[in-house]
Tab-separated table of C-alpha atoms in Angstrom:
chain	number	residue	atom	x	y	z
A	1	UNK	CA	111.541	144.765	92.338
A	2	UNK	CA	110.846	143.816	96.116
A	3	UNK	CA	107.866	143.175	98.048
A	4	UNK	CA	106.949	144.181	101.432
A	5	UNK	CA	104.208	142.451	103.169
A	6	UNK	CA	102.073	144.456	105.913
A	7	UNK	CA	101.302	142.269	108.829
A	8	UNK	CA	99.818	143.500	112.816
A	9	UNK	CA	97.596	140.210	113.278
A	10	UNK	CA	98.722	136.718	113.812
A	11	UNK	CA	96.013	135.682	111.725
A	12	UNK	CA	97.289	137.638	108.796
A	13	UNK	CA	101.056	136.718	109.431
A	14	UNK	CA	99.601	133.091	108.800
A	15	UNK	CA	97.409	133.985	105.791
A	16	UNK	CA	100.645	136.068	104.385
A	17	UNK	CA	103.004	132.891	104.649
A	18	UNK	CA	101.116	131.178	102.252
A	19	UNK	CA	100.812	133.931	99.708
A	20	UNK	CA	105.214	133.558	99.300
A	21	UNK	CA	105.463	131.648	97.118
A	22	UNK	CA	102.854	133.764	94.989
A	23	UNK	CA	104.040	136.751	95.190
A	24	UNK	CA	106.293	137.419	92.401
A	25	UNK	CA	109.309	138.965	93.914
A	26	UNK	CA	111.439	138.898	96.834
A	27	UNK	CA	109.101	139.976	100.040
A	28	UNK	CA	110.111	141.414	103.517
A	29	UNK	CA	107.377	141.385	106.479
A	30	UNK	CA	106.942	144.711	108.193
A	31	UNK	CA	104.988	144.688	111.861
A	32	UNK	CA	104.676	146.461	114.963
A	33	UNK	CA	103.678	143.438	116.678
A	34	UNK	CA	105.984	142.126	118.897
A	35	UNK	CA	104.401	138.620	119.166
A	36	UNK	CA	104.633	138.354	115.311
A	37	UNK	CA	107.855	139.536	115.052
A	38	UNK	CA	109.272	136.942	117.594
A	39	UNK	CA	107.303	133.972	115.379
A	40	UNK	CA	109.360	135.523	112.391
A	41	UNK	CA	112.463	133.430	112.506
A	42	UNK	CA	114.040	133.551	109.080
A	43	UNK	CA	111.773	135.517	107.340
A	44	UNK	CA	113.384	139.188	106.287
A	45	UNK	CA	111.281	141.572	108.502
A	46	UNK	CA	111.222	145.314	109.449
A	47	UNK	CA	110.037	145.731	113.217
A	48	UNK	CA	108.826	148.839	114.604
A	49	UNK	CA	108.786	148.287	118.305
A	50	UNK	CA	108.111	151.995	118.791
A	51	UNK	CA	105.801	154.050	116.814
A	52	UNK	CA	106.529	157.341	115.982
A	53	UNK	CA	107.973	159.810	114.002
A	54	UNK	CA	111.812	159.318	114.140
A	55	UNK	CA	110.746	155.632	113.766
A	56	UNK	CA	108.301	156.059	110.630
A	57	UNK	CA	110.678	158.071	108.805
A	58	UNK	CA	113.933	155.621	109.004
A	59	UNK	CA	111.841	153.032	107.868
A	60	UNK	CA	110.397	155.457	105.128
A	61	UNK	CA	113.956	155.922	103.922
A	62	UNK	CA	114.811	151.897	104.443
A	63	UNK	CA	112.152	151.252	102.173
A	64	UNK	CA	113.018	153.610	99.102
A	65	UNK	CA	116.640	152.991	99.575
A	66	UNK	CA	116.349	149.060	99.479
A	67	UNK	CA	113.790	149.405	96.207
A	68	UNK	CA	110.618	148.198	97.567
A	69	UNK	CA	107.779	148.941	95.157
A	70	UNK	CA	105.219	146.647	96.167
A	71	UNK	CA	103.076	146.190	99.712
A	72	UNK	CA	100.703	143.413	99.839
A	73	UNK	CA	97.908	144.292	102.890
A	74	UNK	CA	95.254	142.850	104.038
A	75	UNK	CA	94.229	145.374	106.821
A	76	UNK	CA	93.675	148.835	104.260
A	77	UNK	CA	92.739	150.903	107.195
A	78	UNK	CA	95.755	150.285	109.103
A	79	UNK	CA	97.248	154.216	109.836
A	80	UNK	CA	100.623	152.904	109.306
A	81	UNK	CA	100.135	150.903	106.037
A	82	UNK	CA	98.508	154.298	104.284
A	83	UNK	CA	101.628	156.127	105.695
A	84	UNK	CA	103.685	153.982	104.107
A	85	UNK	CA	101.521	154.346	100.694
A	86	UNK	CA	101.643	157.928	101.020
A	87	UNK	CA	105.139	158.373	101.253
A	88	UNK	CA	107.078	155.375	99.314
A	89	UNK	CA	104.800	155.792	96.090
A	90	UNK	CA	104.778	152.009	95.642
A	91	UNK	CA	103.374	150.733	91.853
A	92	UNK	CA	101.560	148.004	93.250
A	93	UNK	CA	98.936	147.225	96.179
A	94	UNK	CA	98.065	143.823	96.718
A	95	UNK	CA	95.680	142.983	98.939
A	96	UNK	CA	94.681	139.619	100.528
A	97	UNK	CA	91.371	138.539	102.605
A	98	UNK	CA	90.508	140.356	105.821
A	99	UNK	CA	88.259	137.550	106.583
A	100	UNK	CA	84.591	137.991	105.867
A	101	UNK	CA	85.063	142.051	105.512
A	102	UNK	CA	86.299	141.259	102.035
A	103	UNK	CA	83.254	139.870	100.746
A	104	UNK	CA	80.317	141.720	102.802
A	105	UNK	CA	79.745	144.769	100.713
A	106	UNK	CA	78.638	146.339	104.092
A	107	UNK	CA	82.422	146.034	105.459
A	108	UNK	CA	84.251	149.458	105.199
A	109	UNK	CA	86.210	147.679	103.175
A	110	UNK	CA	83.905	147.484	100.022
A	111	UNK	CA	81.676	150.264	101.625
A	112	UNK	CA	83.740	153.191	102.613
A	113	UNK	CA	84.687	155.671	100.360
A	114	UNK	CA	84.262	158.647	102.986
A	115	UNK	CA	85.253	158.902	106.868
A	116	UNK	CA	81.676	159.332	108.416
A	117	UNK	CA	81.592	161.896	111.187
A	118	UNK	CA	79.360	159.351	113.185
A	119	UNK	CA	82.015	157.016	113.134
A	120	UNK	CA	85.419	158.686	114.554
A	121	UNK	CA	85.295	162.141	115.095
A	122	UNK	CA	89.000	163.131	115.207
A	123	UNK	CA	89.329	160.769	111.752
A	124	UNK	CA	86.618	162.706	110.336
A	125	UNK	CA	87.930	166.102	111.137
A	126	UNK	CA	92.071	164.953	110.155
A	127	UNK	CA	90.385	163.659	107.177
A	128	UNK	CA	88.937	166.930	105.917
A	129	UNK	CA	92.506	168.795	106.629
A	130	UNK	CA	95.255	166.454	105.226
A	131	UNK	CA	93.245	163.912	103.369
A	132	UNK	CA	94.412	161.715	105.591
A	133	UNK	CA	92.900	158.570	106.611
A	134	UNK	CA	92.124	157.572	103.207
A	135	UNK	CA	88.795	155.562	102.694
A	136	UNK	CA	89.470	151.636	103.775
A	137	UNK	CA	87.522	151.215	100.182
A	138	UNK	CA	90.101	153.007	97.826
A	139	UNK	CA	92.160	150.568	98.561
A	140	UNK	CA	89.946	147.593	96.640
A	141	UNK	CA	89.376	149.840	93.661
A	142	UNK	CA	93.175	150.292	93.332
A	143	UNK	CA	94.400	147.087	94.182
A	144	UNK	CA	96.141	145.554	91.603
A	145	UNK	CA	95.812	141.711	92.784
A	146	UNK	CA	93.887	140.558	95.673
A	147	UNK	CA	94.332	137.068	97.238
A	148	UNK	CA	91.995	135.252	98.516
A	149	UNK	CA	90.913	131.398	99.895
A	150	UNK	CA	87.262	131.680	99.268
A	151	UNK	CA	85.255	130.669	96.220
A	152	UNK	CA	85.068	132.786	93.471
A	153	UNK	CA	81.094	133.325	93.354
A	154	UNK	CA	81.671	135.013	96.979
A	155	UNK	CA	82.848	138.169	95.985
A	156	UNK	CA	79.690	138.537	94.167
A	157	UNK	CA	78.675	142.064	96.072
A	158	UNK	CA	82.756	143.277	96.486
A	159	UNK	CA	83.763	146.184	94.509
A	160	UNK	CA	87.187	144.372	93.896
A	161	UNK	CA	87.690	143.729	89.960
A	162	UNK	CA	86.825	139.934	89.626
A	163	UNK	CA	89.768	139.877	86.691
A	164	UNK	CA	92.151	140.663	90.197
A	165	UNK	CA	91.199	137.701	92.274
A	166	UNK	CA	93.375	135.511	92.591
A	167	UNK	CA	91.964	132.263	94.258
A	168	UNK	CA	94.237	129.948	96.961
A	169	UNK	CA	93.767	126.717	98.112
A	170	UNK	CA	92.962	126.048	101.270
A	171	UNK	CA	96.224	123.634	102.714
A	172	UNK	CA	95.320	120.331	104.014
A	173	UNK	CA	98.257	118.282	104.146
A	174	UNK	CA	98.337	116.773	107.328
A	175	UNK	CA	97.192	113.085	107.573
A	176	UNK	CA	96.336	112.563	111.113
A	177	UNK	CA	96.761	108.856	112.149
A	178	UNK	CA	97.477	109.278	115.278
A	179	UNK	CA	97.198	112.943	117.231
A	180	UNK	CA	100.435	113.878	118.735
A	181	UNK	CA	100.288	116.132	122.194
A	182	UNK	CA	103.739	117.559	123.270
A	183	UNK	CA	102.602	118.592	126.884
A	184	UNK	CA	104.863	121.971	127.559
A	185	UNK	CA	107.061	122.234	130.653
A	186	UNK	CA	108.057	125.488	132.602
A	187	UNK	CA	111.396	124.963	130.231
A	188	UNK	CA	113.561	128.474	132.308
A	189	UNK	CA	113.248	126.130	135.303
A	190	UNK	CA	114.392	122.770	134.317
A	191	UNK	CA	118.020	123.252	134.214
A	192	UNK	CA	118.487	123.408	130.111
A	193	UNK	CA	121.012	125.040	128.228
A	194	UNK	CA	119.308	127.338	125.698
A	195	UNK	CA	120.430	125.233	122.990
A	196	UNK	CA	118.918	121.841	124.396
A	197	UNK	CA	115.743	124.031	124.653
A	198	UNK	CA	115.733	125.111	121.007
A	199	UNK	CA	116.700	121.155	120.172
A	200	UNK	CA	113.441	119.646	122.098
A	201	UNK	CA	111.007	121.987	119.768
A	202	UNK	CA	113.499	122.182	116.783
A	203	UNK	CA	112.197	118.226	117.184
A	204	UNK	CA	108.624	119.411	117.558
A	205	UNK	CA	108.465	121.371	114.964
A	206	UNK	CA	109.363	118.309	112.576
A	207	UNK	CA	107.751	115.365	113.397
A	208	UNK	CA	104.211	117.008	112.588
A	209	UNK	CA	102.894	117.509	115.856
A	210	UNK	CA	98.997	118.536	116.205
A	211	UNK	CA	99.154	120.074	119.810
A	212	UNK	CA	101.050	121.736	122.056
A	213	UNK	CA	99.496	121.993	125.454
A	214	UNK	CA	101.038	124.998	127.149
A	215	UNK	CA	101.856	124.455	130.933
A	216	UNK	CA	99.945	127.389	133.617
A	217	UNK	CA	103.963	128.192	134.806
A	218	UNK	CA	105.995	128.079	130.938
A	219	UNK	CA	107.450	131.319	129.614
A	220	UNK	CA	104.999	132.121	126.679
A	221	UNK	CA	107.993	134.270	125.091
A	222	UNK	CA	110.058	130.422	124.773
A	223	UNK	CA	106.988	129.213	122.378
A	224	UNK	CA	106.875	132.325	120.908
A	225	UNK	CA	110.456	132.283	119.898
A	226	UNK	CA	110.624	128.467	119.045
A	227	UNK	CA	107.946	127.052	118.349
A	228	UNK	CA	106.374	127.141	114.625
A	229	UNK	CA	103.073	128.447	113.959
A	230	UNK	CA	101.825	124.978	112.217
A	231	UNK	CA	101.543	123.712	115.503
A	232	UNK	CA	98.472	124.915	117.344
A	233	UNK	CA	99.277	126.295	120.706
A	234	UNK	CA	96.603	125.127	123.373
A	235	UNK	CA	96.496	127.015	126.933
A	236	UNK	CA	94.374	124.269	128.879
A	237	UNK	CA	91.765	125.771	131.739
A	238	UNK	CA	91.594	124.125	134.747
A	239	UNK	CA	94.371	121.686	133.833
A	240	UNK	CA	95.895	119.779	130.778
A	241	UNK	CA	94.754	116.259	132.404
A	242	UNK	CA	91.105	117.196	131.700
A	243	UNK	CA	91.758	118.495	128.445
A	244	UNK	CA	93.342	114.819	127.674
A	245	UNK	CA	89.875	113.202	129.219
A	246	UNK	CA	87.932	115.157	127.007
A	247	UNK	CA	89.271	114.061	123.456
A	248	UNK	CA	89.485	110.787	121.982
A	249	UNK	CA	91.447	108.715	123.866
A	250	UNK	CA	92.089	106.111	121.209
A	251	UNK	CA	94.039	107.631	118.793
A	252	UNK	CA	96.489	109.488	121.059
A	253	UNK	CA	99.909	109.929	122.298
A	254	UNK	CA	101.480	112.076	124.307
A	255	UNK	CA	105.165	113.474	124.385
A	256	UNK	CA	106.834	114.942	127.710
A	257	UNK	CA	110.360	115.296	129.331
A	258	UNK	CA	109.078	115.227	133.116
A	259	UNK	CA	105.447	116.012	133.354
A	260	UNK	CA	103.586	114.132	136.067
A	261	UNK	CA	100.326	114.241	133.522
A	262	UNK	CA	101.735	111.413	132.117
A	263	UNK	CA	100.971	109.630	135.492
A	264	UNK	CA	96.678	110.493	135.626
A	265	UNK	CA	95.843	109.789	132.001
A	266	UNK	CA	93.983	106.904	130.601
A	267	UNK	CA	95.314	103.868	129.885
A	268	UNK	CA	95.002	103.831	125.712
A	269	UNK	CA	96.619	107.306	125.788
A	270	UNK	CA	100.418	106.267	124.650
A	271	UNK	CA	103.211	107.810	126.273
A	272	UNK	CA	106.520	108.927	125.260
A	273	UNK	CA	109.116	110.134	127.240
A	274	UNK	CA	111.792	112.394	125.298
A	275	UNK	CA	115.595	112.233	126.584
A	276	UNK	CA	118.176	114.527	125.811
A	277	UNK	CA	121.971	113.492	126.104
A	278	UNK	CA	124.355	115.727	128.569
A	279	UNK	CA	121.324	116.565	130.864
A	280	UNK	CA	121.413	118.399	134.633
A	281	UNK	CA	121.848	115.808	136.668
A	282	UNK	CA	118.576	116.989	138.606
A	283	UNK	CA	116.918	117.204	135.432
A	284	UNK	CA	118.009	113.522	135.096
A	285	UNK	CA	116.928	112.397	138.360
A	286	UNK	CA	113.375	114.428	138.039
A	287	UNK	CA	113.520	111.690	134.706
A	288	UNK	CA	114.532	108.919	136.632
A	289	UNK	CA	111.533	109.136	139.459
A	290	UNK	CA	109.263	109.761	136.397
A	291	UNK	CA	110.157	106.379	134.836
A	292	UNK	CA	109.991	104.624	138.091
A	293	UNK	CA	106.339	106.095	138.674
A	294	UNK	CA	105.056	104.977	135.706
A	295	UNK	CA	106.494	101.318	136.501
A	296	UNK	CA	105.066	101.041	139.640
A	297	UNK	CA	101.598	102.562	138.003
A	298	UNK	CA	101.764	99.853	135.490
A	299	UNK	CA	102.065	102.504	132.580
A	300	UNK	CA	104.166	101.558	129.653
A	301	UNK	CA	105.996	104.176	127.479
A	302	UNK	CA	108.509	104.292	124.894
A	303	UNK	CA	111.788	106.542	125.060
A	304	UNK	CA	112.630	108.763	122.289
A	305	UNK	CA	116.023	109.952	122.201
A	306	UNK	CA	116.356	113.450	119.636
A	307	UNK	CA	119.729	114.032	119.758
């Protein structure tokens, strides 16, 4: 048996990386969200970057040829999830929290069991034709596990079947000593190789870093691709050197190949300046007057070499 897992959200593509290594078989991620898909890395994943029908039936037939019999959602009125349910006849629907709507018996989740007219007209009208939506609340009656990181006792007023609820707990492994900045550079104009690129947040990405501070001129599809989705993203408004003013000073350090913030920060803010071997030589020099700067500014800073 395989397992797909439903995600369109970012916040759900989080929430469903946790539930992996609780789900009891092999899953694959389906989305038609670009930005997800990018974040996917080595996850197994169907993408549909065009929706419609030539596209919904090949990946209709990928899933009953490849034996998936399982779809774990957390979004039940997503069109394309109940497409998928209507045509692959899958045993089991596992569902996981769509944030509050899971426990407020209001939420069309544990309230809907009939498209209102007052609601969506064309829903309501497809509805009485085909059948088709189906009720967001079905879904929780039929469910045959749902997932979930809040407290038992919450799903007091949900129709889901407490015996299904499963309960997660919430992660919290990070010790912060000290809070570790990696201030982002416009990377596609720096002279890199695409493999020194992946290298700089290859070293992000394990030396538990709590922020990366996006720069106004950075290709957003670069973070998207490389960097991982533990570390929070920040895109700082007016400028990253007021962001730095604005959090505690004391217990910081920041990480940068060129970035002149490192310059008009305050004093107890610790700076390191990463080095790559083999770099552009203008690359290198931009490195060089950086260094010399910070001399003649008085700064000190360490030099981290990651490769």
């Amino acid at each position: 048996m395989n397992n797909l897992i439903f995600v369109d959200t970012l916040p759900h593509f989080s929430k469903s990386k946790e539930l992996l290594n609780h789900l009891e078989h092999k899953s694959t991620f389906i989305t038609t969200n670009k930005e997800i898909f990018l974040r996917m890395k080595n996850l197994d994943c169907f993408y549909l970057p065009k929706l419609n029908f030539f596209s919904l039936f090949k990946l209709i037939f990928r899933i009953k040829r490849n034996g998936f019999t399982s779809i774990c959602i957390a979004r039940t009125d997503s069109l394309i999830f109940q497409i998928l349910y209507i045509f692959c006849s899958f045993r089991e629907i596992i569902t996981f929290d769509e944030g509050l709507y899971s426990i407020n018996k209001s939420s069309i989740y544990n309230s809907q069991f009939k498209i209102e007219r007052k609601f969506h007209t064309r829903l309501y009208l497809l509805n009485k034709l085909i059948n088709f939506p189906i009720p967001a609340a079905f879904f929780y009656k039929i469910n045959t596990r749902h997932y979930t990181w809040f407290p038992l006792s919450a799903f007091s007023d949900s129709i889901i079947d407490k015996r299904k609820i499963k309960q997660l707990t919430i992660k919290n492994d990070k010790c912060v000593e000290k809070i570790k900045i990696m201030i982002g550079q416009p990377w596609q104009f720096m002279y890199l190789k695409e493999l020194q690129i992946e290298r700089i947040f290859k070293y992000i990405n394990s030396n538990n870093f709590n922020i990366y501070l996006k720069h106004p001129r950075e290709d957003s599809q670069i973070c998207k691709q490389y960097l991982d989705d533990e570390v929070p993203l920040i895109n700082s408004e007016p400028d990253s050197e007021v962001f730095l003013k604005n959090i505690n000073s004391g217990n910081l350090e920041i990480f940068t190949l060129t970035s002149s913030v490192s310059c008009n920060i305050v004093e107890d803010i610790k700076i390191n300046i990463v080095k790559l071997s083999q770099m552009d030589k203008r690359l290198s020099y931009d490195q060089e007057f950086l260094l010399k700067t910070l001399g003649r500014l008085n700064k000190s800073y360490n030099i981290i070499q990651i490769d």
